[in-house]
Amino acid sequence: MSRLHKKGAHPNAVQFDKYDYYRRSVQSPESDVLFYRKTFKELTGRTPQIFREDFCGTHALSCEWVKLDKKFKAIGIDLDPEPINYGKQNYQSKLATEQTSRIEIMQKDVLSKDLPKADLVLAANFSYFVFKTRERMKTYFASVKSSLNPRSLFIMDTFGGSLCYDANEESTRHKDFTYFWDQESFDPITNRAHFHIHFKPHGKKKIERVFSYDWRMWSVPELKEILEEVGFKKIHIYWEGTTRAGGGNGVFKSTSIGEACQSWIAYIVAEN
Ligand SMILES: C[S@@+](CC[C@H](N)C(=O)[O-])C[C@H]1O[C@@H](n2cnc3c(N)ncnc32)[C@H](O)[C@@H]1O
């Protein structure tokens, strides 16, 4: 998230809070943490206490995690101080002091050695697609595996579908702005894809490229194989159910057979 517009610094001079728009467009931290805790309990029979949010950005999930239980601790890791500071000022500031005392944020590379041990490591919003080679992905997965406590989980989300193999743009209207997810390119030789998020506050000009991502599109079997190679014992795929209208319903269930939709989201859950 380096090519970002500072609040108010855009040539259109539109005042907007890009992280607030981002949260309302692509994050659901309150319900996501419930899914992680429930899945952990179902698969391991244990309650996880230490949650590590890799690529944490504004660490919205860490802030929700410590609200769930007085014993829960959260560790967030991200390279970029800008979203980290936003999260401290806007999300941590809404928590009780006792709750913030159970959050530790580290400005670090997730590939750094000796990251803190955890019961549950999470990589959300496809952030690990930043790794373009199998070797780097394997290094990351091996590092996560070695930092997990016994009988613990690594959870990551993933996405795909026929729409991801070409340029396209989709939009979602919110109360006071429209969110755009723009896939600029896809290269079938490298699977490299470039994406942008644009926002258009109602009645104002569209603000282009507020967030940009340079990713490799990874398939579920590729990721499963790498997870197995680094020693994860069982890999589960949680596929999203569909509404009557054919969209995602936000309910993810473990399955061995997916559905070839134009666009899908799933969770990969790896047991160590
Ligand atoms: C797509 S954003 C996701 C933020 C957050 N996880 C979410 O769910 O919205 C990706 C984040 O990963 C961070 N990032 C990218 N490469 C990283 C690395 N090697 N180590 C740590 N953070 C990294 C970026 O700074 C950015 O905040």
PDB file of N, CA and C and ligand atoms in Angstrom, residues 1-2 19 22-23 26-27 32 36 53-61 77-81 83-84 106-112 122-128 130-131 136 140 157 181 197 211-213 215, ligand 1:
ATOM      1  N   MET A   1       0.832  -1.195   0.000  1.00  0.00           N
ATOM      2  CA  MET A   1       0.000   0.000   0.000  1.00  0.00           C
ATOM      3  C   MET A   1       0.866   1.245   0.000  1.00  0.00           C
ATOM      4  N   SER A   2       1.815   1.317  -0.932  1.00  0.00           N
ATOM      5  CA  SER A   2       2.701   2.459  -0.834  1.00  0.00           C
ATOM      6  C   SER A   2       2.242   3.638  -1.684  1.00  0.00           C
ATOM      7  N   TYR A  19      -8.878   4.803   4.601  1.00  0.00           N
ATOM      8  CA  TYR A  19      -8.930   3.555   5.376  1.00  0.00           C
ATOM      9  C   TYR A  19     -10.345   3.260   5.882  1.00  0.00           C
ATOM     10  N   TYR A  22     -12.028   1.884   2.868  1.00  0.00           N
ATOM     11  CA  TYR A  22     -11.481   0.537   2.650  1.00  0.00           C
ATOM     12  C   TYR A  22     -12.154  -0.456   3.585  1.00  0.00           C
ATOM     13  N   ARG A  23     -12.228  -0.085   4.865  1.00  0.00           N
ATOM     14  CA  ARG A  23     -12.841  -0.985   5.848  1.00  0.00           C
ATOM     15  C   ARG A  23     -14.288  -1.287   5.471  1.00  0.00           C
ATOM     16  N   VAL A  26     -14.168  -3.632   2.059  1.00  0.00           N
ATOM     17  CA  VAL A  26     -13.580  -4.980   1.930  1.00  0.00           C
ATOM     18  C   VAL A  26     -13.311  -5.683   3.252  1.00  0.00           C
ATOM     19  N   GLN A  27     -13.652  -5.090   4.371  1.00  0.00           N
ATOM     20  CA  GLN A  27     -13.367  -5.762   5.643  1.00  0.00           C
ATOM     21  C   GLN A  27     -14.644  -5.984   6.451  1.00  0.00           C
ATOM     22  N   ASP A  32     -15.418 -11.675  11.120  1.00  0.00           N
ATOM     23  CA  ASP A  32     -14.285 -12.533  10.733  1.00  0.00           C
ATOM     24  C   ASP A  32     -13.628 -13.173  11.959  1.00  0.00           C
ATOM     25  N   TYR A  36     -12.866 -17.198  12.818  1.00  0.00           N
ATOM     26  CA  TYR A  36     -11.548 -17.790  13.135  1.00  0.00           C
ATOM     27  C   TYR A  36     -11.620 -18.574  14.450  1.00  0.00           C
ATOM     28  N   GLU A  53      -1.643 -11.429  13.350  1.00  0.00           N
ATOM     29  CA  GLU A  53      -2.217 -10.913  12.101  1.00  0.00           C
ATOM     30  C   GLU A  53      -1.067 -10.456  11.209  1.00  0.00           C
ATOM     31  N   ASP A  54      -0.649 -11.335  10.278  1.00  0.00           N
ATOM     32  CA  ASP A  54       0.410 -10.951   9.336  1.00  0.00           C
ATOM     33  C   ASP A  54      -0.172  -9.973   8.324  1.00  0.00           C
ATOM     34  N   PHE A  55       0.642  -9.091   7.748  1.00  0.00           N
ATOM     35  CA  PHE A  55       0.198  -8.064   6.782  1.00  0.00           C
ATOM     36  C   PHE A  55      -0.972  -7.281   7.402  1.00  0.00           C
ATOM     37  N   CYS A  56      -0.817  -6.871   8.667  1.00  0.00           N
ATOM     38  CA  CYS A  56      -1.985  -6.405   9.433  1.00  0.00           C
ATOM     39  C   CYS A  56      -2.537  -5.065   8.986  1.00  0.00           C
ATOM     40  N   GLY A  57      -1.743  -4.233   8.298  1.00  0.00           N
ATOM     41  CA  GLY A  57      -2.236  -2.913   7.886  1.00  0.00           C
ATOM     42  C   GLY A  57      -2.753  -2.134   9.095  1.00  0.00           C
ATOM     43  N   THR A  58      -4.022  -1.772   9.048  1.00  0.00           N
ATOM     44  CA  THR A  58      -4.623  -0.990  10.151  1.00  0.00           C
ATOM     45  C   THR A  58      -4.960  -1.861  11.372  1.00  0.00           C
ATOM     46  N   HIS A  59      -4.619  -3.127  11.314  1.00  0.00           N
ATOM     47  CA  HIS A  59      -4.834  -4.146  12.362  1.00  0.00           C
ATOM     48  C   HIS A  59      -6.237  -4.115  12.971  1.00  0.00           C
ATOM     49  N   ALA A  60      -7.233  -3.956  12.071  1.00  0.00           N
ATOM     50  CA  ALA A  60      -8.631  -3.947  12.519  1.00  0.00           C
ATOM     51  C   ALA A  60      -8.994  -5.288  13.158  1.00  0.00           C
ATOM     52  N   LEU A  61      -8.437  -6.381  12.614  1.00  0.00           N
ATOM     53  CA  LEU A  61      -8.772  -7.712  13.148  1.00  0.00           C
ATOM     54  C   LEU A  61      -8.171  -7.900  14.541  1.00  0.00           C
ATOM     55  N   ILE A  77       1.716  -7.611  12.307  1.00  0.00           N
ATOM     56  CA  ILE A  77       3.005  -7.402  11.623  1.00  0.00           C
ATOM     57  C   ILE A  77       2.724  -6.712  10.288  1.00  0.00           C
ATOM     58  N   ASP A  78       3.380  -5.603  10.030  1.00  0.00           N
ATOM     59  CA  ASP A  78       3.258  -4.948   8.719  1.00  0.00           C
ATOM     60  C   ASP A  78       4.486  -4.070   8.502  1.00  0.00           C
ATOM     61  N   LEU A  79       4.831  -3.937   7.207  1.00  0.00           N
ATOM     62  CA  LEU A  79       6.005  -3.138   6.829  1.00  0.00           C
ATOM     63  C   LEU A  79       5.727  -1.645   6.864  1.00  0.00           C
ATOM     64  N   ASP A  80       4.485  -1.273   6.657  1.00  0.00           N
ATOM     65  CA  ASP A  80       4.155   0.127   6.359  1.00  0.00           C
ATOM     66  C   ASP A  80       3.656   0.862   7.608  1.00  0.00           C
ATOM     67  N   PRO A  81       4.372   1.907   8.041  1.00  0.00           N
ATOM     68  CA  PRO A  81       3.935   2.608   9.259  1.00  0.00           C
ATOM     69  C   PRO A  81       2.615   3.369   9.089  1.00  0.00           C
ATOM     70  N   PRO A  83      -0.552   2.640   7.626  1.00  0.00           N
ATOM     71  CA  PRO A  83      -1.763   1.985   8.150  1.00  0.00           C
ATOM     72  C   PRO A  83      -1.632   1.603   9.615  1.00  0.00           C
ATOM     73  N   ILE A  84      -0.412   1.265  10.054  1.00  0.00           N
ATOM     74  CA  ILE A  84      -0.224   0.916  11.471  1.00  0.00           C
ATOM     75  C   ILE A  84      -0.643   2.106  12.343  1.00  0.00           C
ATOM     76  N   MET A 106       4.131  -4.748  15.322  1.00  0.00           N
ATOM     77  CA  MET A 106       5.546  -4.719  14.946  1.00  0.00           C
ATOM     78  C   MET A 106       5.671  -4.259  13.492  1.00  0.00           C
ATOM     79  N   GLN A 107       6.459  -3.236  13.262  1.00  0.00           N
ATOM     80  CA  GLN A 107       6.697  -2.783  11.883  1.00  0.00           C
ATOM     81  C   GLN A 107       7.849  -3.618  11.337  1.00  0.00           C
ATOM     82  N   LYS A 108       7.483  -4.707  10.645  1.00  0.00           N
ATOM     83  CA  LYS A 108       8.473  -5.690  10.213  1.00  0.00           C
ATOM     84  C   LYS A 108       8.014  -6.379   8.952  1.00  0.00           C
ATOM     85  N   ASP A 109       8.939  -7.057   8.297  1.00  0.00           N
ATOM     86  CA  ASP A 109       8.631  -7.925   7.157  1.00  0.00           C
ATOM     87  C   ASP A 109       8.118  -9.258   7.723  1.00  0.00           C
ATOM     88  N   VAL A 110       7.062  -9.802   7.132  1.00  0.00           N
ATOM     89  CA  VAL A 110       6.570 -11.101   7.624  1.00  0.00           C
ATOM     90  C   VAL A 110       7.584 -12.216   7.362  1.00  0.00           C
ATOM     91  N   LEU A 111       8.585 -11.916   6.514  1.00  0.00           N
ATOM     92  CA  LEU A 111       9.626 -12.925   6.275  1.00  0.00           C
ATOM     93  C   LEU A 111      10.783 -12.805   7.274  1.00  0.00           C
ATOM     94  N   SER A 112      10.681 -11.855   8.224  1.00  0.00           N
ATOM     95  CA  SER A 112      11.753 -11.721   9.229  1.00  0.00           C
ATOM     96  C   SER A 112      11.853 -12.998  10.056  1.00  0.00           C
ATOM     97  N   LEU A 122      -2.826 -15.449  10.806  1.00  0.00           N
ATOM     98  CA  LEU A 122      -3.779 -15.089   9.768  1.00  0.00           C
ATOM     99  C   LEU A 122      -3.108 -14.225   8.707  1.00  0.00           C
ATOM    100  N   ALA A 123      -3.410 -14.516   7.439  1.00  0.00           N
ATOM    101  CA  ALA A 123      -2.986 -13.630   6.334  1.00  0.00           C
ATOM    102  C   ALA A 123      -4.259 -13.266   5.578  1.00  0.00           C
ATOM    103  N   ALA A 124      -4.734 -12.032   5.764  1.00  0.00           N
ATOM    104  CA  ALA A 124      -6.060 -11.659   5.231  1.00  0.00           C
ATOM    105  C   ALA A 124      -5.964 -10.725   4.038  1.00  0.00           C
ATOM    106  N   ASN A 125      -7.056 -10.726   3.300  1.00  0.00           N
ATOM    107  CA  ASN A 125      -7.188  -9.904   2.094  1.00  0.00           C
ATOM    108  C   ASN A 125      -6.089 -10.197   1.078  1.00  0.00           C
ATOM    109  N   PHE A 126      -5.758 -11.485   0.983  1.00  0.00           N
ATOM    110  CA  PHE A 126      -4.912 -12.001  -0.108  1.00  0.00           C
ATOM    111  C   PHE A 126      -3.507 -11.410  -0.118  1.00  0.00           C
ATOM    112  N   SER A 127      -3.093 -10.837   1.010  1.00  0.00           N
ATOM    113  CA  SER A 127      -1.840 -10.074   1.046  1.00  0.00           C
ATOM    114  C   SER A 127      -0.623 -10.911   0.646  1.00  0.00           C
ATOM    115  N   TYR A 128      -0.663 -12.214   0.934  1.00  0.00           N
ATOM    116  CA  TYR A 128       0.511 -13.053   0.631  1.00  0.00           C
ATOM    117  C   TYR A 128       0.661 -13.283  -0.879  1.00  0.00           C
ATOM    118  N   VAL A 130       1.493 -11.190  -2.712  1.00  0.00           N
ATOM    119  CA  VAL A 130       2.632 -10.325  -3.015  1.00  0.00           C
ATOM    120  C   VAL A 130       3.882 -11.169  -3.317  1.00  0.00           C
ATOM    121  N   PHE A 131       3.920 -12.408  -2.812  1.00  0.00           N
ATOM    122  CA  PHE A 131       5.067 -13.282  -3.097  1.00  0.00           C
ATOM    123  C   PHE A 131       4.888 -13.892  -4.484  1.00  0.00           C
ATOM    124  N   ARG A 136       9.683 -18.094  -2.570  1.00  0.00           N
ATOM    125  CA  ARG A 136       9.371 -17.100  -1.529  1.00  0.00           C
ATOM    126  C   ARG A 136       8.116 -17.492  -0.762  1.00  0.00           C
ATOM    127  N   TYR A 140       7.820 -18.237   3.264  1.00  0.00           N
ATOM    128  CA  TYR A 140       6.838 -17.621   4.159  1.00  0.00           C
ATOM    129  C   TYR A 140       6.042 -18.692   4.908  1.00  0.00           C
ATOM    130  N   ASP A 157      -7.083 -16.175   3.357  1.00  0.00           N
ATOM    131  CA  ASP A 157      -8.149 -16.173   2.355  1.00  0.00           C
ATOM    132  C   ASP A 157      -7.525 -16.225   0.970  1.00  0.00           C
ATOM    133  N   TRP A 181     -13.329  -2.110  -7.714  1.00  0.00           N
ATOM    134  CA  TRP A 181     -12.234  -3.098  -7.711  1.00  0.00           C
ATOM    135  C   TRP A 181     -11.853  -3.287  -9.172  1.00  0.00           C
ATOM    136  N   ILE A 197      -7.817  -0.111  -6.269  1.00  0.00           N
ATOM    137  CA  ILE A 197      -9.092   0.271  -5.646  1.00  0.00           C
ATOM    138  C   ILE A 197      -9.282   1.763  -5.903  1.00  0.00           C
ATOM    139  N   PHE A 211      -5.597   2.532  -3.597  1.00  0.00           N
ATOM    140  CA  PHE A 211      -4.741   1.400  -3.218  1.00  0.00           C
ATOM    141  C   PHE A 211      -4.408   0.623  -4.496  1.00  0.00           C
ATOM    142  N   SER A 212      -3.176   0.138  -4.595  1.00  0.00           N
ATOM    143  CA  SER A 212      -2.764  -0.638  -5.772  1.00  0.00           C
ATOM    144  C   SER A 212      -2.020  -1.890  -5.327  1.00  0.00           C
ATOM    145  N   TYR A 213      -2.215  -2.966  -6.055  1.00  0.00           N
ATOM    146  CA  TYR A 213      -1.582  -4.242  -5.693  1.00  0.00           C
ATOM    147  C   TYR A 213      -0.953  -4.894  -6.916  1.00  0.00           C
ATOM    148  N   TRP A 215       0.274  -8.445  -7.728  1.00  0.00           N
ATOM    149  CA  TRP A 215       0.177  -9.774  -7.147  1.00  0.00           C
ATOM    150  C   TRP A 215       0.410 -10.876  -8.185  1.00  0.00           C
TER     151      TRP A 215
HETATM  152  C1  LIG B   1      -3.839  -5.833   0.956  1.00  0.00           C
HETATM  153  S1  LIG B   1      -3.209  -4.992   2.373  1.00  0.00           S
HETATM  154  C2  LIG B   1      -4.062  -5.936   3.596  1.00  0.00           C
HETATM  155  C3  LIG B   1      -4.203  -5.274   4.922  1.00  0.00           C
HETATM  156  C4  LIG B   1      -5.054  -6.063   5.928  1.00  0.00           C
HETATM  157  N1  LIG B   1      -4.506  -7.376   6.188  1.00  0.00           N
HETATM  158  C5  LIG B   1      -6.470  -6.239   5.439  1.00  0.00           C
HETATM  159  O1  LIG B   1      -7.047  -7.289   5.618  1.00  0.00           O
HETATM  160  O2  LIG B   1      -7.062  -5.339   4.901  1.00  0.00           O
HETATM  161  C6  LIG B   1      -1.556  -5.655   2.395  1.00  0.00           C
HETATM  162  C7  LIG B   1      -0.671  -5.189   3.551  1.00  0.00           C
HETATM  163  O3  LIG B   1       0.509  -6.001   3.538  1.00  0.00           O
HETATM  164  C8  LIG B   1       1.634  -5.208   3.872  1.00  0.00           C
HETATM  165  N2  LIG B   1       2.821  -5.929   3.384  1.00  0.00           N
HETATM  166  C9  LIG B   1       3.162  -6.208   2.105  1.00  0.00           C
HETATM  167  N3  LIG B   1       4.276  -6.969   2.078  1.00  0.00           N
HETATM  168  C10 LIG B   1       4.630  -7.204   3.362  1.00  0.00           C
HETATM  169  C11 LIG B   1       5.669  -7.942   3.988  1.00  0.00           C
HETATM  170  N4  LIG B   1       6.578  -8.617   3.274  1.00  0.00           N
HETATM  171  N5  LIG B   1       5.722  -7.976   5.340  1.00  0.00           N
HETATM  172  C12 LIG B   1       4.813  -7.294   6.082  1.00  0.00           C
HETATM  173  N6  LIG B   1       3.798  -6.589   5.546  1.00  0.00           N
HETATM  174  C13 LIG B   1       3.706  -6.538   4.207  1.00  0.00           C
HETATM  175  C14 LIG B   1       1.353  -3.863   3.240  1.00  0.00           C
HETATM  176  O4  LIG B   1       2.087  -2.834   3.864  1.00  0.00           O
HETATM  177  C15 LIG B   1      -0.157  -3.749   3.455  1.00  0.00           C
HETATM  178  O5  LIG B   1      -0.463  -3.074   4.665  1.00  0.00           O
END
